[in-house]
XYZ file of C-alpha atoms in Angstrom:
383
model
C 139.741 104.060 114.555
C 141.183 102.682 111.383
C 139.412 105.430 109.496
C 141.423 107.855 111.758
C 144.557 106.073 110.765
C 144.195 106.332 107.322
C 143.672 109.865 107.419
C 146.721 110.557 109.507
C 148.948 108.248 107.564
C 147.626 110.579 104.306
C 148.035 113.663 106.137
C 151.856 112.898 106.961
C 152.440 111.755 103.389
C 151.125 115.039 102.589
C 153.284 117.014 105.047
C 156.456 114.792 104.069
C 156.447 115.834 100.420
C 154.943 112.886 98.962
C 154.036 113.334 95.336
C 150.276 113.792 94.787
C 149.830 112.325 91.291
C 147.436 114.976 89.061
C 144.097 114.225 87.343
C 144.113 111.897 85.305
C 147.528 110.521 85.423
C 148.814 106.870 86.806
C 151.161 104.516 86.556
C 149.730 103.200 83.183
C 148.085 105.861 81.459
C 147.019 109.599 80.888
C 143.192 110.349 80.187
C 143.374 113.209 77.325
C 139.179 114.324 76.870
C 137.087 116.635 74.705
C 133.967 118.236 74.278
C 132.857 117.836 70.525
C 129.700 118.577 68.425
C 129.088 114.838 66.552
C 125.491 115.846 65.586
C 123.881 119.142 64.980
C 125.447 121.768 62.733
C 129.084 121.043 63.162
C 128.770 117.492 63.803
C 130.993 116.937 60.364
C 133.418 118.932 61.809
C 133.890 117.768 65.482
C 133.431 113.763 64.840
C 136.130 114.559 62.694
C 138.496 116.418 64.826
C 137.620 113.403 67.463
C 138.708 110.370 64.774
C 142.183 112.637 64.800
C 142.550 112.320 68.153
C 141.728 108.863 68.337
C 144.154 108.307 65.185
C 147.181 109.972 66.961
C 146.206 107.912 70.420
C 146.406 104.843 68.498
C 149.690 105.569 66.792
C 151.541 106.878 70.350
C 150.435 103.708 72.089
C 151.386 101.629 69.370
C 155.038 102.755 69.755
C 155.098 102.360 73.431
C 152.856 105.516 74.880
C 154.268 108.986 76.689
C 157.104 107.226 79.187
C 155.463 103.881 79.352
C 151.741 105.737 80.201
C 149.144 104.518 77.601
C 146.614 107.464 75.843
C 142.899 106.951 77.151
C 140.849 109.285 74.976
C 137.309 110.171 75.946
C 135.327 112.911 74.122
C 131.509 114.195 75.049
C 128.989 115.037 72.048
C 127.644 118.338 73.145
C 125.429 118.730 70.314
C 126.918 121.929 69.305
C 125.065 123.896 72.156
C 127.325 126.000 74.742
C 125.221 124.853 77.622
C 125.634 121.487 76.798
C 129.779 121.728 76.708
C 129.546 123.485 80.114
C 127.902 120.502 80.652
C 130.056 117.768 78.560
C 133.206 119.141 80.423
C 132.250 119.158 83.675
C 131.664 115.273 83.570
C 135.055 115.108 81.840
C 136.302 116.448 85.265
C 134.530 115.165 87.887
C 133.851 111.248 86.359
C 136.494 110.582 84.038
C 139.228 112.690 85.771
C 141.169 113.872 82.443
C 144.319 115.613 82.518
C 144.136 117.292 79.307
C 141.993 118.187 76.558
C 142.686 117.979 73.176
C 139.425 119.330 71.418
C 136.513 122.166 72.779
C 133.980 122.804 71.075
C 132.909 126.302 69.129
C 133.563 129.926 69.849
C 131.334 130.605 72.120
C 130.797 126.947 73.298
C 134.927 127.296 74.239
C 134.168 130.518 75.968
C 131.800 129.257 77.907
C 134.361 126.370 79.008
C 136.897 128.699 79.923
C 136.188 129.405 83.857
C 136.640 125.041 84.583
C 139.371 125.258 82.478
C 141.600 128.008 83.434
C 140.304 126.816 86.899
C 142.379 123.323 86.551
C 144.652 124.860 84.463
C 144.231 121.849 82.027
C 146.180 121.511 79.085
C 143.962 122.163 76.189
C 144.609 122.105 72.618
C 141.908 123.726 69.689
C 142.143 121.860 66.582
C 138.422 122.817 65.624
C 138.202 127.050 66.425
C 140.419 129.831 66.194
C 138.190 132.448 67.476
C 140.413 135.488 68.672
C 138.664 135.502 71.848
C 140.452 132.031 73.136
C 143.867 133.487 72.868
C 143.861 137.460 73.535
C 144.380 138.081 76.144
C 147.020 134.832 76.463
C 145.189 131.984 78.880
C 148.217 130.272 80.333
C 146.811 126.490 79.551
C 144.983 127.116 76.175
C 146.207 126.639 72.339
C 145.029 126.793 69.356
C 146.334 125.081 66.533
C 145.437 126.696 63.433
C 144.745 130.334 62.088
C 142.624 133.440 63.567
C 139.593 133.970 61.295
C 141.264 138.012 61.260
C 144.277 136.580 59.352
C 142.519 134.700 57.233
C 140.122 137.078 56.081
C 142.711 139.767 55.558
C 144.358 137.120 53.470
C 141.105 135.927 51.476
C 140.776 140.044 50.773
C 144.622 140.296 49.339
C 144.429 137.399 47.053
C 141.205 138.457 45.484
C 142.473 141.908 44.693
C 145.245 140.875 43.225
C 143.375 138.634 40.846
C 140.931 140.093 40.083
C 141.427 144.044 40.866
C 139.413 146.110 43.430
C 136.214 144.943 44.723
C 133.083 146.597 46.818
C 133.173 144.261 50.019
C 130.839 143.188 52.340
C 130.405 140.502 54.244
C 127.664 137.644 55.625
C 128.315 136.212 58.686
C 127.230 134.162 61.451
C 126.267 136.452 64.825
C 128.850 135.436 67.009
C 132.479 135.564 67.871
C 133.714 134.115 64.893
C 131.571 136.038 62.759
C 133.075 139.342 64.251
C 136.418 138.319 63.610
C 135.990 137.891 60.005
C 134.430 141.200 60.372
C 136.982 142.607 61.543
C 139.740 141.013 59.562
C 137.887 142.262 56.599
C 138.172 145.701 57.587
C 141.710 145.497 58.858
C 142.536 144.717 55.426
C 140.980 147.403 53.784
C 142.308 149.869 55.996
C 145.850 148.663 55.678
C 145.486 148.607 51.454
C 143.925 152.286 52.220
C 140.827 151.307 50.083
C 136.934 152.033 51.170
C 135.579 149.815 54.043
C 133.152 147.272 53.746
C 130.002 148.631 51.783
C 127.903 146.311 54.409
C 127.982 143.656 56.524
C 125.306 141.576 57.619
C 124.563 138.919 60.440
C 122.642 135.807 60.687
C 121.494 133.717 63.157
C 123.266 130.289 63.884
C 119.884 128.356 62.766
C 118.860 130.382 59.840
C 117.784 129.451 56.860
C 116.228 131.940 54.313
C 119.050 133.940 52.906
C 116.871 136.020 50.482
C 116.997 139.114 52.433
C 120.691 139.314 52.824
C 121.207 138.658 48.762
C 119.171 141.130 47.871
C 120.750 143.568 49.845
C 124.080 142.505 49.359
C 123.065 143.003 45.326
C 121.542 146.151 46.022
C 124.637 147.114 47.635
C 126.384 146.566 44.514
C 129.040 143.955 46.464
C 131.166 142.405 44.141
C 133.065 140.190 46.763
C 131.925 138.768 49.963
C 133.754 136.938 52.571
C 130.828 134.370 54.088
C 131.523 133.561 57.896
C 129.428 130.665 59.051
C 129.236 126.677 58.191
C 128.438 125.081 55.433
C 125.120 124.352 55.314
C 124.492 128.313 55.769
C 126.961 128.949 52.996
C 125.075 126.990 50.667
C 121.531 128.564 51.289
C 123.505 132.086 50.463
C 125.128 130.787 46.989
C 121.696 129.213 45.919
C 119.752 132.103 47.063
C 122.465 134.280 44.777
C 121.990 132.232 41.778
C 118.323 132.044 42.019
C 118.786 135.926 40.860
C 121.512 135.747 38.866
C 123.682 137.504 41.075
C 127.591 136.218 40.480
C 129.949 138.025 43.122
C 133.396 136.653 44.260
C 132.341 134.814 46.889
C 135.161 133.253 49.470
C 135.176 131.697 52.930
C 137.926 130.397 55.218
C 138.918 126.617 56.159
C 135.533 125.839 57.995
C 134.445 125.087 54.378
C 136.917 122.748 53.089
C 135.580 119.574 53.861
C 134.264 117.555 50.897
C 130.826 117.332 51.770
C 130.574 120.973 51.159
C 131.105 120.329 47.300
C 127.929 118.096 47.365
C 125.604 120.177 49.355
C 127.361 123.498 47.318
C 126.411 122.179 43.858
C 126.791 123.768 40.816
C 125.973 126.994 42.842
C 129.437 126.541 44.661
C 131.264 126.608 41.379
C 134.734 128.920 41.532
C 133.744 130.006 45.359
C 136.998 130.547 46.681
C 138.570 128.713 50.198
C 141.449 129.567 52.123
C 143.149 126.809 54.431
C 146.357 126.307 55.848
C 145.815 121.805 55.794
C 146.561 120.281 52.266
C 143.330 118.716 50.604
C 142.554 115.360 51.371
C 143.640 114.155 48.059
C 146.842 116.336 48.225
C 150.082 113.433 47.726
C 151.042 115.409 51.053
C 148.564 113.441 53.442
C 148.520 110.046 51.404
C 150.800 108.560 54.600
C 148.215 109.913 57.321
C 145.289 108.176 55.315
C 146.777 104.984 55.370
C 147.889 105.472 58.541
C 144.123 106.253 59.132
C 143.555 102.743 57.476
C 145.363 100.906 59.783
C 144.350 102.179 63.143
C 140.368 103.262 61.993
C 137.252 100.515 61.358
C 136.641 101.218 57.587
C 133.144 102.948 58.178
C 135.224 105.518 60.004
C 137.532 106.404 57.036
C 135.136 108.816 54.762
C 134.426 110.754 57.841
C 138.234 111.712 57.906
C 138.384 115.821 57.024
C 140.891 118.468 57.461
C 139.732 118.551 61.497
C 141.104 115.158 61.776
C 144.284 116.327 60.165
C 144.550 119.072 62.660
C 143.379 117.419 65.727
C 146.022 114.422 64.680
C 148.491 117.162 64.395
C 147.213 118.612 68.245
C 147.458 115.593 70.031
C 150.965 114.954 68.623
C 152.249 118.742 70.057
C 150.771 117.868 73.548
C 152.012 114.337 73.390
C 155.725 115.617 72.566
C 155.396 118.021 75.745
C 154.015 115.267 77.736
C 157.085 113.098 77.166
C 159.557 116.307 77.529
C 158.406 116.061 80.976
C 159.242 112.703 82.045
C 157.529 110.573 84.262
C 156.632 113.302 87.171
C 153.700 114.164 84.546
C 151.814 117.901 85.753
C 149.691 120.004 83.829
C 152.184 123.270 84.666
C 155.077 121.254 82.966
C 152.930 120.353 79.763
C 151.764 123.887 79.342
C 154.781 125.106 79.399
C 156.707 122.680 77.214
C 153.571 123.119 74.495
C 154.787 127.023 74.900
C 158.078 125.948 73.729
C 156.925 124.666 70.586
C 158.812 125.646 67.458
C 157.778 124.896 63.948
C 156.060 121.516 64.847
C 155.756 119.412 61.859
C 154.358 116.052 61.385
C 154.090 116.589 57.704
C 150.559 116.437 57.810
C 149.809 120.563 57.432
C 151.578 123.808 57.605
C 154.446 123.336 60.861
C 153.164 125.344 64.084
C 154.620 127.211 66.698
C 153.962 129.279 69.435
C 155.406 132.010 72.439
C 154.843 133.165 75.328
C 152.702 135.644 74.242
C 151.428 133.559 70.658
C 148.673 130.733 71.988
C 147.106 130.395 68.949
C 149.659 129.469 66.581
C 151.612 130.853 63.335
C 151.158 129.105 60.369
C 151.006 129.365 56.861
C 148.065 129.218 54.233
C 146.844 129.257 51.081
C 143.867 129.313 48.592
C 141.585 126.953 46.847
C 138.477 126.981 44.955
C 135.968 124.601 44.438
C 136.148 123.079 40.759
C 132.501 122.092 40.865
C 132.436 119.840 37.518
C 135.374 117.788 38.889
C 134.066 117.461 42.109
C 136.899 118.520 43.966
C 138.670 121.517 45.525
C 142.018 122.665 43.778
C 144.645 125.171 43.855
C 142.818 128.662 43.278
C 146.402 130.356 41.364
């Protein structure tokens, strides 16, 4: 009988307009979640975009929250395998009942997330991937701060023409979405300069190793610059593989690269191979206040894992936590998404300031290109 009761008393809450609070909001705080690689190939890069989170949490709540709510972060490792974020977000749903996200994982990890999370119509911001695919066609609750790997590789192909006059191009990248859409930014490029397309592009596999193939080909080619399109550790099997034959093109890659481990496992191979990014180094003057705001929030072990990820994801959780307090206390997912669609040149002074549109997700920003200065140990400005 009292079971009965209960159920009617909810049923004419229900019917009398009572507010039915959304996932992962209460009275004291809002549970913000993501699905991040820590270990496996981009470990580097997702632990990182996870301390940003956890960096920007810790500086909201220190000031007082989103309209007295706390920040409750919790982020899944899935191991950089798409089943596993399928996987990673599902818990996020059904056990820790998060409202928002503010990290998924890879291209085609994110893809995969995309049916439970247009399904919830969750609030979800991309600090780590700008794969095309996310935003076009527009997904009303998904963002992406940063640049499409199409923009950057047009750009990567206009600043090494001017430098250094025409090139043959080709390309070597990962087979996947992001991969394509250096591909196809490449060739864009080309098109729009009215110069020859791509003399070849190749593919690899996410867990290859033996780049000898490609380098010989790409030599035999005659390719004098080459936009790479995978992570780091790929990167540097191509470079050593070119030097072990003495083969010196204009090699360049975009952001994914500009982390400094990379100049370690480069080595003197990686020498002059040019980066594009739209975050400042992480010696730039320009992020000096996030580091030691890093140093004041972070355990100390945590610091030297802090990379241009963290910077961004910092810079994510910021956008959705300035929507979540234009929305006052009646907190719902509908609200945020739209008040993150509002956003206009966003700047926390930590990176290039973002904005988007109703029909911009992933958002417009501004870049620019290093190198690495091998000898120095560090990457600098490329002009």
């Amino acid at each position: 009988m009292r079971k009965t009761s209960l159920i009617l008393a909810l049923a004419i809450a229900l019917g009398s307009g009572a507010a039915v609070a959304e996932p992962g909001v209460t009275d004291a705080e809002i549970v913000v979640g993501g699905v991040s690689p820590f270990t496996g190939p981009g470990g580097l890069l997702g632990y990182a975009g996870t301390l940003g989170t956890r960096l920007a949490a810790a500086e909201i709540n220190a000031k007082g929250g989103i309209n007295g709510r706390q920040l409750r972060v919790v982020v899944e490792d899935d191991e950089y395998v798409p089943a596993k974020s399928v996987q990673a977000l599902q818990k996020l749903i059904d056990v820790n009942d998060i409202f928002s996200l503010n990290i998924i994982s890879g291209g085609s990890h994110g893809l995969a997330m995309m049916p439970l999370i247009e399904e919830g119509n969750i609030p979800t911001m991309n600090p780590l991937v700008t794969t095309n695919a996310h935003y076009d066609p527009v997904r009303p609750s998904v963002f992406g701060v940063g640049m499409s790997y199409q923009q950057g590789a047009a750009e990567i192909v206009k600043f090494i023409e001017e430098k250094h006059g025409p090139q043959v191009w080709g390309s070597i990248v990962q087979d996947d979405e992001s991969g394509a859409a250096r591909e196809q930014g490449l060739v864009a490029q080309l098109e729009a300069d009215g110069k020859e397309p791509p003399k070849l592009m190749l593919r690899f596999k996410r867990d290859q190793t033996d780049f000898a193939s490609e380098i010989m080909r790409a030599r035999e080619a005659g390719l004098t610059a080459i936009i790479l399109g995978g992570l780091p550790t790929g990167h540097a099997s191509i470079l050593k593989e070119a030097a072990k034959i003495g083969y010196k093109p204009h090699f360049a890659a975009a952001w994914v690269d500009h982390i400094p481990p990379t100049i370690g496992l480069f080595g003197t191979e990686g020498d002059g191979v040019y980066i594009y990014d739209f975050v400042p180094t992480m010696t730039d003057p320009q992020l000096e206040p996030f580091l030691a705001l890093a140093a004041q929030h972070l355990p100390a072990e945590e610091l030297p894992k802090l990379n241009r990820y963290a910077v961004i994801a910092y810079n994510a959780l910021h956008i959705q936590a300035a929507a979540m307090k234009a929305c006052g206390e009646d907190l719902t997912r509908d609200c945020v998404n739209q008040k993150i669609e509002e956003t206009r040149d966003f700047d926390m002074g930590v990176m290039s300031p973002v904005s988007f549109s109703a029909d911009r997700h992933l958002s417009d920003v501004k870049g620019h290109m290093l190198r690495i200065d091998a000898a120095a140990g560090k990457f600098v400005p490329a002009d």
